[in-house]
Short mmCIF file of C-alpha atoms and ligand atoms in Angstrom, two decimals:
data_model
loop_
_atom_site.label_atom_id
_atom_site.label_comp_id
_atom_site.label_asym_id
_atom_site.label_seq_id
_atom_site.Cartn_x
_atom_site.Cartn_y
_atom_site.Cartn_z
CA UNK D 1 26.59 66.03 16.15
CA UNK D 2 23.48 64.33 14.45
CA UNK D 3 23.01 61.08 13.25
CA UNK D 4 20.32 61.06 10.11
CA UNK D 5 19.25 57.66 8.85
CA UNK D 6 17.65 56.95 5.42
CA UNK D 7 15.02 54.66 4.92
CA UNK D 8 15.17 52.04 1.95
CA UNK D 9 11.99 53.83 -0.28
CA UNK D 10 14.26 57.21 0.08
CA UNK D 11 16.82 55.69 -1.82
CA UNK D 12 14.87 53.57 -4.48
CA UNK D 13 16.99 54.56 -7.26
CA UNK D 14 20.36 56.07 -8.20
CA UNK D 15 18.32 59.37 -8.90
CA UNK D 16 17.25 59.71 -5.45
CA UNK D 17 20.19 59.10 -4.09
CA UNK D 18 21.66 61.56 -6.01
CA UNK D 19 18.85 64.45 -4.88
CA UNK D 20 19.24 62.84 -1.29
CA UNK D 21 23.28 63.91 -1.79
CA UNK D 22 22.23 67.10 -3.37
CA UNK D 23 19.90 68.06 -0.34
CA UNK D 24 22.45 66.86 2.13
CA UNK D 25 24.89 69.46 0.56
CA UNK D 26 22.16 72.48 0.95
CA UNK D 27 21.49 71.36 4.32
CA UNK D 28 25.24 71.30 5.27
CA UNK D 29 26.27 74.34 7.97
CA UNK D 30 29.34 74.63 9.73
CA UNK D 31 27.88 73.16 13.05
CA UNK D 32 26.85 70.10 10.95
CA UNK D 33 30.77 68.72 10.28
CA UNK D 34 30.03 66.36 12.74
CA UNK D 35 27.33 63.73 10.59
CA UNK D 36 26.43 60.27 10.54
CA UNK D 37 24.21 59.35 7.83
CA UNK D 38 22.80 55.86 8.31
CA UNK D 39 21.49 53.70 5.56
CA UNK D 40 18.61 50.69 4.85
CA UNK D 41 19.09 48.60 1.40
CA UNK D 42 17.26 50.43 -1.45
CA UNK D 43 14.13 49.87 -2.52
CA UNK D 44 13.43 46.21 -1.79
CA UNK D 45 16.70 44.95 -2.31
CA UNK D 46 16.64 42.90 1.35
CA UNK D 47 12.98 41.37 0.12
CA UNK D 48 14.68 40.34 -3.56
CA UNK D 49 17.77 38.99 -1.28
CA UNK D 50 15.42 36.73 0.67
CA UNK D 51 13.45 35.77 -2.52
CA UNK D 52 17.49 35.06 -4.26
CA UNK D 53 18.12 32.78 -1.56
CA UNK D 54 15.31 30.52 -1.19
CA UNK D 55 16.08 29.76 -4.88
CA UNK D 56 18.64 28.08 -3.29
CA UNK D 57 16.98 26.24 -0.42
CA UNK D 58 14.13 26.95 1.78
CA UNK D 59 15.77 26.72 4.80
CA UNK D 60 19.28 28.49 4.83
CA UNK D 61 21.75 28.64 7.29
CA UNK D 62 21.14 31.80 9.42
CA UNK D 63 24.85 33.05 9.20
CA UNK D 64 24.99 32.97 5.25
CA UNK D 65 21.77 35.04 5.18
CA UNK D 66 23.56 37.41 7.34
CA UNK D 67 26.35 37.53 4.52
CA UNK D 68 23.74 37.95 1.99
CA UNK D 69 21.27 40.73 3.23
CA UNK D 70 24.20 42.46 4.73
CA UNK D 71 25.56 43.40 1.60
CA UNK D 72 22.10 45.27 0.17
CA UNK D 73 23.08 48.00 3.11
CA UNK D 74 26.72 48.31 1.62
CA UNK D 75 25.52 49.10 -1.68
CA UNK D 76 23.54 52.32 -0.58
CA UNK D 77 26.17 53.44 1.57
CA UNK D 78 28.98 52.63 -1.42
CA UNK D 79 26.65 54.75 -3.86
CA UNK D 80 25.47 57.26 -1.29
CA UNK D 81 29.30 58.40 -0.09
CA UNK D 82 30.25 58.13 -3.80
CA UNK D 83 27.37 61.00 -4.70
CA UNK D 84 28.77 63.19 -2.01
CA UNK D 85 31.84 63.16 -3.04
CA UNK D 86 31.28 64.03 -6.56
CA UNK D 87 29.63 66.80 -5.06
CA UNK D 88 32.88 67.96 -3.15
CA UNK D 89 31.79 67.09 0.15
CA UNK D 90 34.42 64.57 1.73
CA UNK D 91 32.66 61.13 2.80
CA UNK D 92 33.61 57.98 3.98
CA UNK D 93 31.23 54.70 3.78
CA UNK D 94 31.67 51.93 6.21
CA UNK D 95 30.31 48.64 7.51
CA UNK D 96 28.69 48.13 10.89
CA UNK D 97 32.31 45.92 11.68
CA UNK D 98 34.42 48.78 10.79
CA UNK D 99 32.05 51.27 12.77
CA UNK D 100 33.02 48.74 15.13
CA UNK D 101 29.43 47.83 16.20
CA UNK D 102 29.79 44.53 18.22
CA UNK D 103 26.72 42.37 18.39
CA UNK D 104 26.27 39.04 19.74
CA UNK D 105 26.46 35.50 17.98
CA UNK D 106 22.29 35.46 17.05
CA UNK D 107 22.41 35.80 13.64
CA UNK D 108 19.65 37.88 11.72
CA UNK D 109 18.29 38.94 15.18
CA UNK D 110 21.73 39.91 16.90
CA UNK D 111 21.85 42.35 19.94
CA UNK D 112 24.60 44.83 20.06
CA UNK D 113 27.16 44.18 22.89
CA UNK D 114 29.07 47.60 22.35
CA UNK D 115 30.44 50.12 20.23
CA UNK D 116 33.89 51.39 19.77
CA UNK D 117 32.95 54.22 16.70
CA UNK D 118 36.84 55.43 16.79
CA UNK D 119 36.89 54.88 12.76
CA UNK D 120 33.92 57.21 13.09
CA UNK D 121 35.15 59.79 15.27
CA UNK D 122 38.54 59.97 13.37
CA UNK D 123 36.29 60.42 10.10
CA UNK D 124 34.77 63.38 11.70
CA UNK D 125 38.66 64.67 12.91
CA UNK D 126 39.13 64.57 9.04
CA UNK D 127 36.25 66.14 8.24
CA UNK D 128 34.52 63.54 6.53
CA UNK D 129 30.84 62.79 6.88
CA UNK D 130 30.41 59.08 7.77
CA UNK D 131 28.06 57.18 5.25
CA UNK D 132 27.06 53.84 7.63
CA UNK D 133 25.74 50.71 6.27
CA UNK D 134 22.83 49.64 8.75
CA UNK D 135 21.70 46.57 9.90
CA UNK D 136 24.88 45.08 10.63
CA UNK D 137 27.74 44.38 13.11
CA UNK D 138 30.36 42.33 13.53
CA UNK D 139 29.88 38.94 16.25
CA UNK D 140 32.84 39.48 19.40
CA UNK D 141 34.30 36.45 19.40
CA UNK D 142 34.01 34.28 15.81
CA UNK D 143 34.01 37.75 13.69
CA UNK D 144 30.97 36.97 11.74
CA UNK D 145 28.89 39.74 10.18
CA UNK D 146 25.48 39.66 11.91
CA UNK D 147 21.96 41.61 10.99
CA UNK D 148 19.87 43.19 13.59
CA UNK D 149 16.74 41.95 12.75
CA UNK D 150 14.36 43.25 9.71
CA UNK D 151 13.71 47.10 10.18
CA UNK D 152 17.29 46.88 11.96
CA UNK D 153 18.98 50.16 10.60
CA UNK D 154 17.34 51.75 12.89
CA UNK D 155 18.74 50.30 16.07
CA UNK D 156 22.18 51.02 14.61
CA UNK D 157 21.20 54.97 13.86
CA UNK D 158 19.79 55.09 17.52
CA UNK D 159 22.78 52.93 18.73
CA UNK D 160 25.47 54.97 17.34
CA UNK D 161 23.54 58.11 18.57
CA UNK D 162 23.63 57.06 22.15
CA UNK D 163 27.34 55.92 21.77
CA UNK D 164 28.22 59.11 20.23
CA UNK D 165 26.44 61.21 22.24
CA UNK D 166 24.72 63.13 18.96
CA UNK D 167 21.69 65.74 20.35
CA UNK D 168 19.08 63.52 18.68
CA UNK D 169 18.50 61.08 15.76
CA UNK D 170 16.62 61.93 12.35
CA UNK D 171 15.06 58.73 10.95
CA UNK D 172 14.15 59.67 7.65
CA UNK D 173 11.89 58.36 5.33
CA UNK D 174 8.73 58.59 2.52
CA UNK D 175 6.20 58.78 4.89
CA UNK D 176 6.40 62.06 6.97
CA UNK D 177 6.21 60.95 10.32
CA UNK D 178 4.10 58.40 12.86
CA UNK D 179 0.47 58.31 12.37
CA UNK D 180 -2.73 57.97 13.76
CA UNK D 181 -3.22 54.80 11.48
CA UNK D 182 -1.16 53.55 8.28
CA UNK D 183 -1.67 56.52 5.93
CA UNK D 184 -0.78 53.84 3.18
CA UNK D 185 -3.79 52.26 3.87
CA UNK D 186 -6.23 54.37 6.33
CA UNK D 187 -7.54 57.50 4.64
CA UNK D 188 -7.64 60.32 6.91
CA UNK D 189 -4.66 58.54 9.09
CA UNK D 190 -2.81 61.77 10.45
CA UNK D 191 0.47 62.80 11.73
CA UNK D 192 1.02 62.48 15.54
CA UNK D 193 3.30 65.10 16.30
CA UNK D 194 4.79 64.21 19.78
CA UNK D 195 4.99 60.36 21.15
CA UNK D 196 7.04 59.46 24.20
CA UNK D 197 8.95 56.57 24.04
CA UNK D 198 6.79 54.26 26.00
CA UNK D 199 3.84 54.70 23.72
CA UNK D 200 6.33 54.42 20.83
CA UNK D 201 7.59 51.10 22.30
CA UNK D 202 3.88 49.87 22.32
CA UNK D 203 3.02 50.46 18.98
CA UNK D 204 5.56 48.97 17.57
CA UNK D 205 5.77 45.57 19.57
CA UNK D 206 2.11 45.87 18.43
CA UNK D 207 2.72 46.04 14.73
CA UNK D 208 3.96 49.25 13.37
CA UNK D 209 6.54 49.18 11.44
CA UNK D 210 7.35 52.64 11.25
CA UNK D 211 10.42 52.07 13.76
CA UNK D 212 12.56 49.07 14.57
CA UNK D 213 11.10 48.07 18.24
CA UNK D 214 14.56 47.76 19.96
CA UNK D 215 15.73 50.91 18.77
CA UNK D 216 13.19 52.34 20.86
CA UNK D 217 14.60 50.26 23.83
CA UNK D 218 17.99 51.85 22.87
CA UNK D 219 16.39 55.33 22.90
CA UNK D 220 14.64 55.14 25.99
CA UNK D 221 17.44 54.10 28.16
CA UNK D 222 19.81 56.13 26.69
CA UNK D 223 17.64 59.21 26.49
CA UNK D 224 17.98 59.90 22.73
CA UNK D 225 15.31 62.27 20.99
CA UNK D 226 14.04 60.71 17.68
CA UNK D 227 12.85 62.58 15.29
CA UNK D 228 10.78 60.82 12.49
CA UNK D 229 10.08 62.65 9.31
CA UNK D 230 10.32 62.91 5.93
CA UNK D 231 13.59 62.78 4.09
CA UNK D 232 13.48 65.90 1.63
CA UNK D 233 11.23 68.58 3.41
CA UNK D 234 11.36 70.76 6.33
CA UNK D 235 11.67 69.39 10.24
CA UNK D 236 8.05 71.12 11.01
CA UNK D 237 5.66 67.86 9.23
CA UNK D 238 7.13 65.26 11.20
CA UNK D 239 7.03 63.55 14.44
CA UNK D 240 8.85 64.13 17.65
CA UNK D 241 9.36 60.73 19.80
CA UNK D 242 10.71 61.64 23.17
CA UNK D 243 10.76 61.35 26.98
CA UNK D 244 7.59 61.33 28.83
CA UNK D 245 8.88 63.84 31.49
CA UNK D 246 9.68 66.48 27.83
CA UNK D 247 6.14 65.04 26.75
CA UNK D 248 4.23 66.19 30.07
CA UNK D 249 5.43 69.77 29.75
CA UNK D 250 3.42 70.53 26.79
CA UNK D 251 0.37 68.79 26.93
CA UNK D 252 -2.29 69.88 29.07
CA UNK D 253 -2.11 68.94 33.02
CA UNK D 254 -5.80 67.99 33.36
CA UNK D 255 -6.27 65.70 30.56
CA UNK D 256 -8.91 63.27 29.75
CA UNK D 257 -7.77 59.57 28.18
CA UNK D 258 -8.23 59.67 24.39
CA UNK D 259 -7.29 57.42 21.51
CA UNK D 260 -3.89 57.90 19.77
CA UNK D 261 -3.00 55.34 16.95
CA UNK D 262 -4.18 51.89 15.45
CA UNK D 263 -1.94 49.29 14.54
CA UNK D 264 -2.01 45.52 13.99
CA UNK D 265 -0.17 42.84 13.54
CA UNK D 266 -2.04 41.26 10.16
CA UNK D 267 -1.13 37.54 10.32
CA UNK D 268 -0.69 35.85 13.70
CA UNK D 269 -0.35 32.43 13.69
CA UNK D 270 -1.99 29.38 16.04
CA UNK D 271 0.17 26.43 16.58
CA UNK D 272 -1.10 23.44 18.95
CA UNK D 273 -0.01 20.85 20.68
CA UNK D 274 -1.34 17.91 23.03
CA UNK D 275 1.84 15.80 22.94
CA UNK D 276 3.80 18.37 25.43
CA UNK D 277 3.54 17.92 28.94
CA UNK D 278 3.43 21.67 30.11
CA UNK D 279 3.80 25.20 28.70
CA UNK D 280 7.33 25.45 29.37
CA UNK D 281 8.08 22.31 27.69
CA UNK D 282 6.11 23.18 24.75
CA UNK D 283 7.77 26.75 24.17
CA UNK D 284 11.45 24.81 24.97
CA UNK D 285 9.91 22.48 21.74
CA UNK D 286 9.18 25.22 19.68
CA UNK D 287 12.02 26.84 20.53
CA UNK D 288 14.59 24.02 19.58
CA UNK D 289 12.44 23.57 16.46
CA UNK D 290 13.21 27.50 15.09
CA UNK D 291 16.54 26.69 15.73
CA UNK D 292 16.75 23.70 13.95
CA UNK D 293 15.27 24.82 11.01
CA UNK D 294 17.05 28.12 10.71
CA UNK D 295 13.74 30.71 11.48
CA UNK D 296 14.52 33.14 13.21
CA UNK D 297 12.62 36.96 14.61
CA UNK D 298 9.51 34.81 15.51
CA UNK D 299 7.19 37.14 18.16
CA UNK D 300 5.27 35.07 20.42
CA UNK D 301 1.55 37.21 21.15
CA UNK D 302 -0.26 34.80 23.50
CA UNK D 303 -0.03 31.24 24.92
CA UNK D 304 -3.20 29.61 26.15
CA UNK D 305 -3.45 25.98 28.13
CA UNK D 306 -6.61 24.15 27.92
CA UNK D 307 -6.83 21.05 29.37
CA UNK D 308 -3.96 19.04 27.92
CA UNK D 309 -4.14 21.59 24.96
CA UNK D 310 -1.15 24.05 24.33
CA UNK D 311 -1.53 27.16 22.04
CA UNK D 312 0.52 29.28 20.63
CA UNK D 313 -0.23 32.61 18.79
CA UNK D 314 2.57 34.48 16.84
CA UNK D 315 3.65 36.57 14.07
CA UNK D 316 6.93 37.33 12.63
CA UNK D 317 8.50 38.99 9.12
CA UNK D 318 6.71 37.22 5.95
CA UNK D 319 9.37 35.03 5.61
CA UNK D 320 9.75 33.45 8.43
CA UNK D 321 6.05 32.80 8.61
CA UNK D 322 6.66 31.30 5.48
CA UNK D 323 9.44 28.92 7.04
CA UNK D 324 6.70 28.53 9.73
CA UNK D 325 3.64 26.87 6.77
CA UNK D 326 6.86 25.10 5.39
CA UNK D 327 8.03 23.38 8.68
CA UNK D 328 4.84 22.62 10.40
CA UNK D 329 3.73 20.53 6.81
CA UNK D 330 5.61 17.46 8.63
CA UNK D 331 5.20 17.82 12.47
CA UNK D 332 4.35 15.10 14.73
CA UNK D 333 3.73 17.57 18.00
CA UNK D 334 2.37 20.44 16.34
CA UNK D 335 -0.26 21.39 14.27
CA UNK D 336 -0.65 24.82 12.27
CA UNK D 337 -4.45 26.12 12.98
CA UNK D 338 -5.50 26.94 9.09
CA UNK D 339 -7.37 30.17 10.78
CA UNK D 340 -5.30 33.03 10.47
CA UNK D 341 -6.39 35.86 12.90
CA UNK D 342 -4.68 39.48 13.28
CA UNK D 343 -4.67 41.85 16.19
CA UNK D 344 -5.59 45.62 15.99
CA UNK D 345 -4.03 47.60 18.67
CA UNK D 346 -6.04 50.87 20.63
CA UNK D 347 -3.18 52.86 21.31
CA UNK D 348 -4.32 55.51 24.49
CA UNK D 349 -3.66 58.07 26.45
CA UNK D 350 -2.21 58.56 29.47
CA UNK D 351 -3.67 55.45 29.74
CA UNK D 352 -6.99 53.07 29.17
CA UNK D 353 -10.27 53.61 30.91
CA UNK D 354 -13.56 52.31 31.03
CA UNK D 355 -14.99 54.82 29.12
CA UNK D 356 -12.60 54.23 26.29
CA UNK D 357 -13.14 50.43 25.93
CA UNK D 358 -17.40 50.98 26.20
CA UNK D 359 -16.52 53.64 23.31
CA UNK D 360 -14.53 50.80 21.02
CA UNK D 361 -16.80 48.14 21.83
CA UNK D 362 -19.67 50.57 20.90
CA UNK D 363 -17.81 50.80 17.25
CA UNK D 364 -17.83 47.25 17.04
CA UNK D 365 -21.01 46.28 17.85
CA UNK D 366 -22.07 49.31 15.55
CA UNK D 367 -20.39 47.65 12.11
CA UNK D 368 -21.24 44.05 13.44
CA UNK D 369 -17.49 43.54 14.10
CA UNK D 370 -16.88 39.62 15.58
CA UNK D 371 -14.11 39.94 17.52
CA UNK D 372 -12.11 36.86 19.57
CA UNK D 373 -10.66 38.36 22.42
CA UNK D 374 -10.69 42.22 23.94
CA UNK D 375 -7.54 42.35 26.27
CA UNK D 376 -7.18 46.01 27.89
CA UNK D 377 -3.19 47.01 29.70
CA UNK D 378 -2.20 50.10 30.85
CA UNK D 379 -1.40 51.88 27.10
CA UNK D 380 -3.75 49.89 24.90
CA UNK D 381 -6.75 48.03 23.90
CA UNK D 382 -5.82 44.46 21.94
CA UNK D 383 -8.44 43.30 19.87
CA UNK D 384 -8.02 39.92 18.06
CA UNK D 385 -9.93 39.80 14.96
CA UNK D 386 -10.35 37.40 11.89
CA UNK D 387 -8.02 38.48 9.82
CA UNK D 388 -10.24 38.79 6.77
CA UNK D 389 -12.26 41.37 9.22
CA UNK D 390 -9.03 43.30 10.06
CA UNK D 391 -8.99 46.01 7.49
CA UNK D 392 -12.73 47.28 7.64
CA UNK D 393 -12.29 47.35 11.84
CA UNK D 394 -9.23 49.44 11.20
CA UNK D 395 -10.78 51.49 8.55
CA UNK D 396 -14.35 51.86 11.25
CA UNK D 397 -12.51 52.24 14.54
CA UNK D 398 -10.37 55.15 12.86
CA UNK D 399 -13.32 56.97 11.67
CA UNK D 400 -14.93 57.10 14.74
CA UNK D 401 -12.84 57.24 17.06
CA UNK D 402 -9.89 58.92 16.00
CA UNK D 403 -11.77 61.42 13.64
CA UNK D 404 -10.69 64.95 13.19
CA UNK D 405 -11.36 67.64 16.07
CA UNK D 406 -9.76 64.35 18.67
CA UNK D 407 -6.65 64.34 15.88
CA UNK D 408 -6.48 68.07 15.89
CA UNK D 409 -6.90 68.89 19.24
CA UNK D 410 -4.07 66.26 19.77
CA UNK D 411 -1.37 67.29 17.11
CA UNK D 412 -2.10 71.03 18.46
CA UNK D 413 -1.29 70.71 22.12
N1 LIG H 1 17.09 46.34 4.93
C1 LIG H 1 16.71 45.72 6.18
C2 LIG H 1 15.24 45.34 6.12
O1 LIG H 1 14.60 45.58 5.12
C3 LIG H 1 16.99 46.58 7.35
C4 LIG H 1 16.28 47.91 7.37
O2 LIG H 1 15.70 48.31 6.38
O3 LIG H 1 16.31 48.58 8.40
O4 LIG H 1 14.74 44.79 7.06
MG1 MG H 2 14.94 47.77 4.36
#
């Protein structure tokens, strides 16, 4: 069986969703009887949710937001089943809670606990396709609806993949696969074609957003292939994301480290304190603060002490940074740094080396490129920049390092 999951910008309007039933029809063989198709909100419909409720208030409750932005995932899967079967092929929408994906009680960042898909499988006994509303599950205990996180519906496409044991996952979307640099934004960005899922997991705890981060986890312990591609075309354009032991058999055995990707996380925060004794008190603060005032995915990047001084660096979905400006206006212990910076992640491999950094330092000495801090791990060079610098080091680091023949020679072995 295969799981297939559709991105919000593939189903924009009622049109698309209409072509997207229409293709699903051509693509249909008899092997295929067996199919999950899981759905994101369309369009912007979870952003327009957000932007509905702080008309409201500014700081809701977490557990009504998970009422609210749950329901822009029911609507595509509602209209998406209902286009199928005006085309004659037999489909059934459902909720995460009736797929029976059990999360925990964190609302809008719950983890799934487990999954008992027996709705599912008796769908498929039927012969029904299943149309699944991402994003969502039900809480064990107090039965409340809970979201995954922003980006989520991927975690419940890779979730229910692993559960139901499908031979890979299809995450489908506009863009047609994972790239050497946002092609929304980098010209000449290019198409990786095979990741593995530890420099997939790097990337995008770094910043991209082509794929929720703890799907990837999900993936990666369960072993499911992802395939990331476009949503209309042929399986050839996009890009594989796999096991590194699958990876190693088809790339060279003697290779030299190279660059793969740039991506960035383009607002991270500073927060400081000298009222806290210690760093652990501090984050136990800042902790009891998000939950106090409802904000919730908050990444923390870095924490620094400096003589009584505490700093924190983080990022987070636009909104909650939002709820971040909002709360910190009347703090006593903390104080919001009015500097924003950003961090542009060297993605490499097999790994980092000398002679990679002296190569990206070379670039950024080259453009006169200030940069705060260079920090080199195993996969990847972090650079924290001004954030006002952050496009033109993108745009310069991808030109030169990640130019054509090193893209070509990559997407060819
Ligand atoms: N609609 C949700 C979001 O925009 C979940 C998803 O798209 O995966 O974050
Ligand atoms: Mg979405």
């Amino acid at each position: 069986m295969i799981v297939k999951k559709f991105g919000g910008a593939t189903l924009d309007t009622t049109q698309k969703i209409k072509d997207l039933a229409a293709s699903i029809k051509n693509q249909l063989s008899s092997s295929d009887d067996k199919l999950l198709l899981v759905v994101s909100a369309m369009g912007s419909t979870t952003n327009e949710l957000i932007q509905l409720s702080r008309q409201i208030t500014s700081h809701p409750h977490l557990r009504e937001m998970d009422m609210l932005l749950t329901t822009g995932e029911r609507i595509s899967a509602a209209l998406l089943s209902m286009a199928l079967n005006d085309l004659n092929i037999s489909s059934l929408s459902l909720t995460g809670s009736q797929a029976g994906i059990v999360t925990n009680q964190s609302h809008s960042n719950a983890y799934i606990q487990n999954i008992s898909p027996w709705r599912v499988t008796e769908a498929f006994i039927d012969h029904q396709i299943v149309v699944l509303a991402g994003f969502q599950g039900v809480s064990e205990i107090e039965k409340n609806i809970t979201t995954l996180g922003r980006g989520g519906s991927d975690t419940s496409a890779i979730a229910m993949a692993a559960s139901l044991k499908a031979s890979h996952c299809e995450i489908l979307k506009d863009v047609t696969g994972v790239f050497t640099a946002d092609p929304k934004k980098v010209t000449g960005a290019k198409a990786i074609k095979k990741l593995d899922f530890e420099e997939a997991l790097t990337i995008t705890f770094w910043g991209a957003k082509v794929l929720h981060h703890r799907s990837l986890q999900i993936a990666a312990r369960h072993l499911v292939n992802i395939y990331v591609g476009p949503s209309l075309h042929d399986k050839q354009e996009g890009t594989w994301i796999i096991d590194t032991n699958q990876l190693k058999k088809d790339t060279p055995m003697y290779e030299s480290p190279e660059f793969l990707s740039i991506t960035s996380h383009s607002k991270v925060y500073k927060l400081t304190t000298s009222q806290l004794k210690s760093a652990s008190e501090a984050l136990n603060n800042f902790k009891t603060q998000l939950e106090q005032n409802h904000i919730s995915q908050i990444q923390i990047l870095w924490l620094s002490t400096k003589n009584n001084l505490i700093e924190l660096f983080l990022t987070g979905p636009e909104e909650s940074l939002e709820q971040i400006n909002l709360w910190s206006l009347n703090q006593v212990d903390w104080e919001l740094s009015p500097h924003i910076m950003a961090t542009v992640t060297l993605l490499c491999r097999p790994s980092t080396s000398l002679d990679l950094q002296a190569k990206a330092l070379s670039v950024l000495e080259k453009y006169n490129h200030r940069i705060y801090h260079f920090v080199v791990t195993e996969k990847a060079f972090h650079i924290w920049v001004d954030t006002t610098q952050k496009n033109a080091i993108i745009q310069n680091l991808h030109k030169e390092l990640l130019t054509e023949h090193v893209t070509e020679k990559r997407v060819n072995s």
